[in-house]
């Protein structure tokens, strides 16, 4: 009888572990940033175009990707991606540049990027942005053309914050084709100034590493910052595309950009 009990306990555990192993084996994990160079990416700098970066806005050194912020632009994957988990680990540097000199340190990861390089502001492809900015990391920004081709829907609070919706898991769905939906804890007294910290911020202080995770599945995107769900979008359009990492007036450093395709 004791042996039978042991089998009954163990079999479900073995079956579960088998499923987990199968899921892992069926997933494809790729280091998009190989810590050596920008293989798999190309640069695009506003006013300079593709693969023309004389100021080394994007530079790989000692296993890290340094983004100076001196000029607006991005690094963009050659490949398009659909249904994935993207992990980005970053920390802020110290410098800011005009036109954002002295303002909140700003960057972003642009998901589902489609169309022409530089189509938005001369610097970026149209996309859905996971914002990285002091006090606002985890905001969604629709980097679109205002058409229904670019959209997100999020449950939001009744009251807007500075003209933007605020994510609330228990709220009513709101759809936008441009602009932003703030992460749930964005300080209502947020100021566009370097070093800003809100009372509910999850992002670590300047110089410390942060972990940003974007899970894109079908027409949804979930954003986690340092392990905490901070924003969740539904009915996302488009739902696949390239990935861009921005240079937007502030020095930022990346040590990991990793994708797991499902």
PDB file of C-alpha atoms in Angstrom:
ATOM      1  CA  UNK A   1       0.000   0.000   0.000  1.00  0.00           C
ATOM      2  CA  UNK A   2       2.837   2.422   0.816  1.00  0.00           C
ATOM      3  CA  UNK A   3       4.391   1.852  -2.615  1.00  0.00           C
ATOM      4  CA  UNK A   4       1.070   2.579  -4.314  1.00  0.00           C
ATOM      5  CA  UNK A   5       0.740   5.870  -2.433  1.00  0.00           C
ATOM      6  CA  UNK A   6       4.230   6.890  -3.493  1.00  0.00           C
ATOM      7  CA  UNK A   7       3.363   6.212  -7.135  1.00  0.00           C
ATOM      8  CA  UNK A   8       0.169   8.226  -6.925  1.00  0.00           C
ATOM      9  CA  UNK A   9       2.100  11.195  -5.515  1.00  0.00           C
ATOM     10  CA  UNK A  10       5.018  10.963  -7.922  1.00  0.00           C
ATOM     11  CA  UNK A  11       3.242  10.415 -11.220  1.00  0.00           C
ATOM     12  CA  UNK A  12       1.538  13.815 -11.375  1.00  0.00           C
ATOM     13  CA  UNK A  13       4.817  15.472 -10.407  1.00  0.00           C
ATOM     14  CA  UNK A  14       6.719  13.621 -13.132  1.00  0.00           C
ATOM     15  CA  UNK A  15       4.019  14.466 -15.685  1.00  0.00           C
ATOM     16  CA  UNK A  16       4.137  18.154 -14.721  1.00  0.00           C
ATOM     17  CA  UNK A  17       7.948  18.249 -14.958  1.00  0.00           C
ATOM     18  CA  UNK A  18       7.734  16.607 -18.373  1.00  0.00           C
ATOM     19  CA  UNK A  19       5.350  19.309 -19.575  1.00  0.00           C
ATOM     20  CA  UNK A  20       7.638  22.057 -18.260  1.00  0.00           C
ATOM     21  CA  UNK A  21      10.670  20.494 -19.972  1.00  0.00           C
ATOM     22  CA  UNK A  22       8.711  20.153 -23.208  1.00  0.00           C
ATOM     23  CA  UNK A  23       7.664  23.814 -23.044  1.00  0.00           C
ATOM     24  CA  UNK A  24      11.254  24.923 -22.476  1.00  0.00           C
ATOM     25  CA  UNK A  25      12.539  22.735 -25.290  1.00  0.00           C
ATOM     26  CA  UNK A  26       9.893  24.081 -27.650  1.00  0.00           C
ATOM     27  CA  UNK A  27      10.853  27.694 -26.881  1.00  0.00           C
ATOM     28  CA  UNK A  28      13.682  29.420 -28.672  1.00  0.00           C
ATOM     29  CA  UNK A  29      15.784  31.727 -26.517  1.00  0.00           C
ATOM     30  CA  UNK A  30      18.083  34.157 -28.307  1.00  0.00           C
ATOM     31  CA  UNK A  31      20.497  36.773 -26.997  1.00  0.00           C
ATOM     32  CA  UNK A  32      19.565  39.630 -29.319  1.00  0.00           C
ATOM     33  CA  UNK A  33      22.517  41.536 -27.889  1.00  0.00           C
ATOM     34  CA  UNK A  34      25.524  39.211 -28.058  1.00  0.00           C
ATOM     35  CA  UNK A  35      27.733  41.482 -25.871  1.00  0.00           C
ATOM     36  CA  UNK A  36      30.365  41.669 -28.631  1.00  0.00           C
ATOM     37  CA  UNK A  37      28.873  43.745 -31.433  1.00  0.00           C
ATOM     38  CA  UNK A  38      25.600  44.773 -33.053  1.00  0.00           C
ATOM     39  CA  UNK A  39      25.214  41.727 -35.284  1.00  0.00           C
ATOM     40  CA  UNK A  40      21.517  41.266 -35.985  1.00  0.00           C
ATOM     41  CA  UNK A  41      20.843  44.997 -35.633  1.00  0.00           C
ATOM     42  CA  UNK A  42      21.252  48.142 -37.712  1.00  0.00           C
ATOM     43  CA  UNK A  43      21.464  51.750 -36.569  1.00  0.00           C
ATOM     44  CA  UNK A  44      19.239  54.566 -37.730  1.00  0.00           C
ATOM     45  CA  UNK A  45      20.068  58.140 -36.724  1.00  0.00           C
ATOM     46  CA  UNK A  46      17.801  61.093 -37.368  1.00  0.00           C
ATOM     47  CA  UNK A  47      19.213  63.172 -40.207  1.00  0.00           C
ATOM     48  CA  UNK A  48      21.890  60.570 -40.990  1.00  0.00           C
ATOM     49  CA  UNK A  49      19.953  57.479 -41.986  1.00  0.00           C
ATOM     50  CA  UNK A  50      20.755  53.786 -41.795  1.00  0.00           C
ATOM     51  CA  UNK A  51      24.106  52.428 -40.553  1.00  0.00           C
ATOM     52  CA  UNK A  52      25.653  55.891 -40.345  1.00  0.00           C
ATOM     53  CA  UNK A  53      26.672  56.574 -36.735  1.00  0.00           C
ATOM     54  CA  UNK A  54      29.882  58.670 -36.760  1.00  0.00           C
ATOM     55  CA  UNK A  55      29.320  59.918 -33.189  1.00  0.00           C
ATOM     56  CA  UNK A  56      29.006  56.334 -31.880  1.00  0.00           C
ATOM     57  CA  UNK A  57      25.629  56.945 -30.354  1.00  0.00           C
ATOM     58  CA  UNK A  58      25.439  53.145 -30.094  1.00  0.00           C
ATOM     59  CA  UNK A  59      28.651  51.515 -28.909  1.00  0.00           C
ATOM     60  CA  UNK A  60      29.506  48.067 -27.539  1.00  0.00           C
ATOM     61  CA  UNK A  61      32.234  48.030 -24.912  1.00  0.00           C
ATOM     62  CA  UNK A  62      33.159  45.520 -22.187  1.00  0.00           C
ATOM     63  CA  UNK A  63      30.072  43.425 -22.885  1.00  0.00           C
ATOM     64  CA  UNK A  64      27.679  46.369 -22.554  1.00  0.00           C
ATOM     65  CA  UNK A  65      25.672  48.388 -25.049  1.00  0.00           C
ATOM     66  CA  UNK A  66      26.187  52.097 -24.418  1.00  0.00           C
ATOM     67  CA  UNK A  67      23.580  54.475 -25.844  1.00  0.00           C
ATOM     68  CA  UNK A  68      24.846  58.027 -25.538  1.00  0.00           C
ATOM     69  CA  UNK A  69      21.557  59.794 -26.283  1.00  0.00           C
ATOM     70  CA  UNK A  70      23.491  62.523 -28.068  1.00  0.00           C
ATOM     71  CA  UNK A  71      21.462  62.090 -31.248  1.00  0.00           C
ATOM     72  CA  UNK A  72      17.917  60.787 -31.682  1.00  0.00           C
ATOM     73  CA  UNK A  73      17.662  57.387 -33.315  1.00  0.00           C
ATOM     74  CA  UNK A  74      17.625  53.668 -32.620  1.00  0.00           C
ATOM     75  CA  UNK A  75      19.089  50.257 -33.168  1.00  0.00           C
ATOM     76  CA  UNK A  76      16.656  47.977 -34.967  1.00  0.00           C
ATOM     77  CA  UNK A  77      16.545  44.204 -35.364  1.00  0.00           C
ATOM     78  CA  UNK A  78      16.759  42.882 -38.890  1.00  0.00           C
ATOM     79  CA  UNK A  79      14.147  40.262 -38.000  1.00  0.00           C
ATOM     80  CA  UNK A  80      10.489  40.608 -37.127  1.00  0.00           C
ATOM     81  CA  UNK A  81       9.128  38.835 -34.034  1.00  0.00           C
ATOM     82  CA  UNK A  82       5.715  37.576 -32.969  1.00  0.00           C
ATOM     83  CA  UNK A  83       4.640  35.907 -29.695  1.00  0.00           C
ATOM     84  CA  UNK A  84       7.646  36.320 -27.434  1.00  0.00           C
ATOM     85  CA  UNK A  85       9.047  37.285 -24.069  1.00  0.00           C
ATOM     86  CA  UNK A  86      11.605  40.088 -24.253  1.00  0.00           C
ATOM     87  CA  UNK A  87      13.932  40.695 -21.299  1.00  0.00           C
ATOM     88  CA  UNK A  88      15.893  43.944 -21.145  1.00  0.00           C
ATOM     89  CA  UNK A  89      18.279  44.898 -18.340  1.00  0.00           C
ATOM     90  CA  UNK A  90      19.315  48.545 -18.228  1.00  0.00           C
ATOM     91  CA  UNK A  91      20.646  51.333 -16.056  1.00  0.00           C
ATOM     92  CA  UNK A  92      20.933  55.064 -16.581  1.00  0.00           C
ATOM     93  CA  UNK A  93      24.186  56.858 -17.196  1.00  0.00           C
ATOM     94  CA  UNK A  94      24.646  60.500 -16.220  1.00  0.00           C
ATOM     95  CA  UNK A  95      24.470  62.676 -19.336  1.00  0.00           C
ATOM     96  CA  UNK A  96      21.525  64.328 -21.035  1.00  0.00           C
ATOM     97  CA  UNK A  97      21.532  66.287 -24.284  1.00  0.00           C
ATOM     98  CA  UNK A  98      19.489  68.955 -26.031  1.00  0.00           C
ATOM     99  CA  UNK A  99      16.593  69.131 -26.589  1.00  0.00           C
ATOM    100  CA  UNK A 100      16.217  67.073 -23.386  1.00  0.00           C
ATOM    101  CA  UNK A 101      19.188  68.408 -21.456  1.00  0.00           C
ATOM    102  CA  UNK A 102      18.310  68.523 -17.756  1.00  0.00           C
ATOM    103  CA  UNK A 103      15.011  66.736 -18.348  1.00  0.00           C
ATOM    104  CA  UNK A 104      13.933  63.280 -17.192  1.00  0.00           C
ATOM    105  CA  UNK A 105      16.243  60.634 -18.617  1.00  0.00           C
ATOM    106  CA  UNK A 106      14.400  59.102 -21.530  1.00  0.00           C
ATOM    107  CA  UNK A 107      14.605  56.055 -23.793  1.00  0.00           C
ATOM    108  CA  UNK A 108      12.345  53.173 -24.771  1.00  0.00           C
ATOM    109  CA  UNK A 109      11.886  49.789 -26.374  1.00  0.00           C
ATOM    110  CA  UNK A 110       9.678  49.873 -29.448  1.00  0.00           C
ATOM    111  CA  UNK A 111       7.744  46.674 -30.117  1.00  0.00           C
ATOM    112  CA  UNK A 112       5.949  45.489 -33.280  1.00  0.00           C
ATOM    113  CA  UNK A 113       7.821  48.089 -35.352  1.00  0.00           C
ATOM    114  CA  UNK A 114       6.651  48.239 -38.963  1.00  0.00           C
ATOM    115  CA  UNK A 115       6.940  50.430 -42.042  1.00  0.00           C
ATOM    116  CA  UNK A 116       9.738  52.779 -42.983  1.00  0.00           C
ATOM    117  CA  UNK A 117      12.695  53.729 -40.800  1.00  0.00           C
ATOM    118  CA  UNK A 118      12.319  57.251 -39.432  1.00  0.00           C
ATOM    119  CA  UNK A 119       8.609  57.424 -40.249  1.00  0.00           C
ATOM    120  CA  UNK A 120       7.886  58.865 -36.784  1.00  0.00           C
ATOM    121  CA  UNK A 121       9.706  62.095 -35.978  1.00  0.00           C
ATOM    122  CA  UNK A 122      12.440  61.261 -38.459  1.00  0.00           C
ATOM    123  CA  UNK A 123      13.936  58.822 -35.953  1.00  0.00           C
ATOM    124  CA  UNK A 124      11.763  55.722 -35.419  1.00  0.00           C
ATOM    125  CA  UNK A 125       9.468  53.263 -37.128  1.00  0.00           C
ATOM    126  CA  UNK A 126       5.788  53.248 -36.234  1.00  0.00           C
ATOM    127  CA  UNK A 127       5.374  50.884 -33.303  1.00  0.00           C
ATOM    128  CA  UNK A 128       4.058  50.263 -29.800  1.00  0.00           C
ATOM    129  CA  UNK A 129       6.511  51.653 -27.257  1.00  0.00           C
ATOM    130  CA  UNK A 130       7.340  50.328 -23.843  1.00  0.00           C
ATOM    131  CA  UNK A 131       8.533  53.593 -22.358  1.00  0.00           C
ATOM    132  CA  UNK A 132      11.725  53.850 -20.340  1.00  0.00           C
ATOM    133  CA  UNK A 133      11.803  57.221 -18.615  1.00  0.00           C
ATOM    134  CA  UNK A 134      12.483  58.333 -15.060  1.00  0.00           C
ATOM    135  CA  UNK A 135       9.219  57.958 -13.186  1.00  0.00           C
ATOM    136  CA  UNK A 136       7.380  56.516 -16.182  1.00  0.00           C
ATOM    137  CA  UNK A 137       9.063  53.258 -17.108  1.00  0.00           C
ATOM    138  CA  UNK A 138       6.315  50.862 -18.162  1.00  0.00           C
ATOM    139  CA  UNK A 139       4.079  53.444 -19.819  1.00  0.00           C
ATOM    140  CA  UNK A 140       2.666  52.449 -23.199  1.00  0.00           C
ATOM    141  CA  UNK A 141       3.071  54.907 -26.074  1.00  0.00           C
ATOM    142  CA  UNK A 142       1.418  54.382 -29.450  1.00  0.00           C
ATOM    143  CA  UNK A 143       4.105  55.532 -31.878  1.00  0.00           C
ATOM    144  CA  UNK A 144       1.637  55.451 -34.745  1.00  0.00           C
ATOM    145  CA  UNK A 145       0.213  57.607 -37.475  1.00  0.00           C
ATOM    146  CA  UNK A 146      -3.133  58.190 -35.760  1.00  0.00           C
ATOM    147  CA  UNK A 147      -4.875  55.541 -37.862  1.00  0.00           C
ATOM    148  CA  UNK A 148      -6.663  52.397 -36.606  1.00  0.00           C
ATOM    149  CA  UNK A 149      -3.634  50.415 -37.820  1.00  0.00           C
ATOM    150  CA  UNK A 150      -1.876  51.349 -34.557  1.00  0.00           C
ATOM    151  CA  UNK A 151      -3.841  50.864 -31.354  1.00  0.00           C
ATOM    152  CA  UNK A 152      -3.921  49.481 -27.831  1.00  0.00           C
ATOM    153  CA  UNK A 153      -6.751  48.974 -25.327  1.00  0.00           C
ATOM    154  CA  UNK A 154      -6.091  48.977 -21.579  1.00  0.00           C
ATOM    155  CA  UNK A 155      -8.263  48.900 -18.471  1.00  0.00           C
ATOM    156  CA  UNK A 156      -7.843  52.368 -16.952  1.00  0.00           C
ATOM    157  CA  UNK A 157      -8.766  54.595 -14.047  1.00  0.00           C
ATOM    158  CA  UNK A 158     -11.744  56.928 -14.422  1.00  0.00           C
ATOM    159  CA  UNK A 159      -9.561  60.003 -13.983  1.00  0.00           C
ATOM    160  CA  UNK A 160      -6.824  60.900 -16.442  1.00  0.00           C
ATOM    161  CA  UNK A 161      -3.357  62.054 -15.422  1.00  0.00           C
ATOM    162  CA  UNK A 162      -1.918  64.966 -17.376  1.00  0.00           C
ATOM    163  CA  UNK A 163      -4.234  64.172 -20.265  1.00  0.00           C
ATOM    164  CA  UNK A 164      -3.264  60.476 -20.347  1.00  0.00           C
ATOM    165  CA  UNK A 165      -5.072  57.380 -19.139  1.00  0.00           C
ATOM    166  CA  UNK A 166      -3.648  55.409 -16.201  1.00  0.00           C
ATOM    167  CA  UNK A 167      -3.607  51.603 -16.173  1.00  0.00           C
ATOM    168  CA  UNK A 168      -5.943  50.017 -13.628  1.00  0.00           C
ATOM    169  CA  UNK A 169      -6.475  46.214 -13.810  1.00  0.00           C
ATOM    170  CA  UNK A 170     -10.026  46.694 -12.477  1.00  0.00           C
ATOM    171  CA  UNK A 171     -10.889  49.626 -14.747  1.00  0.00           C
ATOM    172  CA  UNK A 172     -12.890  49.976 -17.943  1.00  0.00           C
ATOM    173  CA  UNK A 173     -11.196  49.434 -21.296  1.00  0.00           C
ATOM    174  CA  UNK A 174     -10.027  52.519 -23.174  1.00  0.00           C
ATOM    175  CA  UNK A 175      -8.599  52.442 -26.703  1.00  0.00           C
ATOM    176  CA  UNK A 176      -6.029  54.867 -28.082  1.00  0.00           C
ATOM    177  CA  UNK A 177      -4.476  55.296 -31.530  1.00  0.00           C
ATOM    178  CA  UNK A 178      -1.872  57.816 -30.403  1.00  0.00           C
ATOM    179  CA  UNK A 179      -0.488  59.111 -27.124  1.00  0.00           C
ATOM    180  CA  UNK A 180       0.120  57.096 -23.985  1.00  0.00           C
ATOM    181  CA  UNK A 181      -1.339  55.008 -21.195  1.00  0.00           C
ATOM    182  CA  UNK A 182       0.650  55.477 -18.002  1.00  0.00           C
ATOM    183  CA  UNK A 183       1.730  52.609 -15.765  1.00  0.00           C
ATOM    184  CA  UNK A 184      -0.451  52.206 -12.682  1.00  0.00           C
ATOM    185  CA  UNK A 185       1.883  53.923 -10.185  1.00  0.00           C
ATOM    186  CA  UNK A 186       3.040  56.961 -12.140  1.00  0.00           C
ATOM    187  CA  UNK A 187       3.220  59.903  -9.747  1.00  0.00           C
ATOM    188  CA  UNK A 188       0.448  62.445 -10.481  1.00  0.00           C
ATOM    189  CA  UNK A 189       3.023  65.146  -9.633  1.00  0.00           C
ATOM    190  CA  UNK A 190       5.495  63.819 -12.216  1.00  0.00           C
ATOM    191  CA  UNK A 191       7.858  66.467 -13.553  1.00  0.00           C
ATOM    192  CA  UNK A 192       9.974  66.279 -16.680  1.00  0.00           C
ATOM    193  CA  UNK A 193      13.223  66.854 -14.827  1.00  0.00           C
ATOM    194  CA  UNK A 194      16.391  64.846 -14.456  1.00  0.00           C
ATOM    195  CA  UNK A 195      16.465  62.664 -11.365  1.00  0.00           C
ATOM    196  CA  UNK A 196      12.714  62.666 -10.799  1.00  0.00           C
ATOM    197  CA  UNK A 197      11.504  59.905  -8.488  1.00  0.00           C
ATOM    198  CA  UNK A 198       7.868  59.202  -7.673  1.00  0.00           C
ATOM    199  CA  UNK A 199       6.550  57.921  -4.356  1.00  0.00           C
ATOM    200  CA  UNK A 200       5.470  54.584  -5.890  1.00  0.00           C
ATOM    201  CA  UNK A 201       8.324  54.082  -8.329  1.00  0.00           C
ATOM    202  CA  UNK A 202       9.492  50.517  -8.897  1.00  0.00           C
ATOM    203  CA  UNK A 203      12.473  51.578 -10.964  1.00  0.00           C
ATOM    204  CA  UNK A 204      15.731  51.578  -8.999  1.00  0.00           C
ATOM    205  CA  UNK A 205      17.804  54.675  -8.412  1.00  0.00           C
ATOM    206  CA  UNK A 206      20.186  55.934 -11.070  1.00  0.00           C
ATOM    207  CA  UNK A 207      23.176  53.631 -11.582  1.00  0.00           C
ATOM    208  CA  UNK A 208      21.362  50.453 -10.480  1.00  0.00           C
ATOM    209  CA  UNK A 209      20.309  47.730 -12.909  1.00  0.00           C
ATOM    210  CA  UNK A 210      16.628  47.303 -13.756  1.00  0.00           C
ATOM    211  CA  UNK A 211      14.888  44.354 -15.385  1.00  0.00           C
ATOM    212  CA  UNK A 212      12.156  45.080 -17.906  1.00  0.00           C
ATOM    213  CA  UNK A 213      10.080  42.241 -19.363  1.00  0.00           C
ATOM    214  CA  UNK A 214       7.651  42.575 -22.267  1.00  0.00           C
ATOM    215  CA  UNK A 215       5.458  39.567 -22.958  1.00  0.00           C
ATOM    216  CA  UNK A 216       3.755  39.751 -26.339  1.00  0.00           C
ATOM    217  CA  UNK A 217       1.203  37.007 -26.933  1.00  0.00           C
ATOM    218  CA  UNK A 218      -1.261  37.214 -29.819  1.00  0.00           C
ATOM    219  CA  UNK A 219      -2.812  40.699 -29.448  1.00  0.00           C
ATOM    220  CA  UNK A 220      -1.731  41.340 -25.840  1.00  0.00           C
ATOM    221  CA  UNK A 221       1.363  42.911 -24.278  1.00  0.00           C
ATOM    222  CA  UNK A 222       2.208  42.694 -20.570  1.00  0.00           C
ATOM    223  CA  UNK A 223       4.977  44.835 -19.082  1.00  0.00           C
ATOM    224  CA  UNK A 224       6.823  43.814 -15.920  1.00  0.00           C
ATOM    225  CA  UNK A 225       9.363  46.069 -14.204  1.00  0.00           C
ATOM    226  CA  UNK A 226      11.644  44.431 -11.653  1.00  0.00           C
ATOM    227  CA  UNK A 227       9.178  41.553 -11.380  1.00  0.00           C
ATOM    228  CA  UNK A 228       6.029  43.661 -10.978  1.00  0.00           C
ATOM    229  CA  UNK A 229       3.228  43.868 -13.562  1.00  0.00           C
ATOM    230  CA  UNK A 230       2.928  47.586 -14.339  1.00  0.00           C
ATOM    231  CA  UNK A 231       0.866  47.682 -17.550  1.00  0.00           C
ATOM    232  CA  UNK A 232      -1.241  45.391 -19.724  1.00  0.00           C
ATOM    233  CA  UNK A 233      -2.596  46.106 -23.201  1.00  0.00           C
ATOM    234  CA  UNK A 234      -5.187  44.224 -25.259  1.00  0.00           C
ATOM    235  CA  UNK A 235      -6.263  44.385 -28.914  1.00  0.00           C
ATOM    236  CA  UNK A 236      -2.761  45.529 -29.854  1.00  0.00           C
ATOM    237  CA  UNK A 237      -2.240  46.584 -33.458  1.00  0.00           C
ATOM    238  CA  UNK A 238       0.043  45.607 -35.039  1.00  0.00           C
ATOM    239  CA  UNK A 239       0.855  42.368 -33.205  1.00  0.00           C
ATOM    240  CA  UNK A 240       4.249  41.629 -34.746  1.00  0.00           C
ATOM    241  CA  UNK A 241       7.250  43.478 -36.129  1.00  0.00           C
ATOM    242  CA  UNK A 242      10.829  44.483 -35.475  1.00  0.00           C
ATOM    243  CA  UNK A 243      12.252  45.632 -32.137  1.00  0.00           C
ATOM    244  CA  UNK A 244      13.930  49.013 -31.701  1.00  0.00           C
ATOM    245  CA  UNK A 245      15.938  50.443 -28.798  1.00  0.00           C
ATOM    246  CA  UNK A 246      15.887  54.225 -28.637  1.00  0.00           C
ATOM    247  CA  UNK A 247      18.408  56.982 -28.213  1.00  0.00           C
ATOM    248  CA  UNK A 248      16.400  59.946 -26.979  1.00  0.00           C
ATOM    249  CA  UNK A 249      18.583  62.514 -25.280  1.00  0.00           C
ATOM    250  CA  UNK A 250      19.846  60.503 -22.298  1.00  0.00           C
ATOM    251  CA  UNK A 251      22.724  58.146 -21.625  1.00  0.00           C
ATOM    252  CA  UNK A 252      21.519  54.595 -20.973  1.00  0.00           C
ATOM    253  CA  UNK A 253      23.380  51.284 -20.729  1.00  0.00           C
ATOM    254  CA  UNK A 254      22.120  47.772 -21.522  1.00  0.00           C
ATOM    255  CA  UNK A 255      23.653  44.503 -20.364  1.00  0.00           C
ATOM    256  CA  UNK A 256      20.949  42.122 -21.612  1.00  0.00           C
ATOM    257  CA  UNK A 257      18.494  42.078 -24.502  1.00  0.00           C
ATOM    258  CA  UNK A 258      17.124  38.565 -24.711  1.00  0.00           C
ATOM    259  CA  UNK A 259      14.106  37.136 -26.496  1.00  0.00           C
ATOM    260  CA  UNK A 260      12.287  33.839 -26.046  1.00  0.00           C
ATOM    261  CA  UNK A 261      10.008  33.008 -28.942  1.00  0.00           C
ATOM    262  CA  UNK A 262       6.967  30.898 -28.168  1.00  0.00           C
TER     263      UNK A 262
END
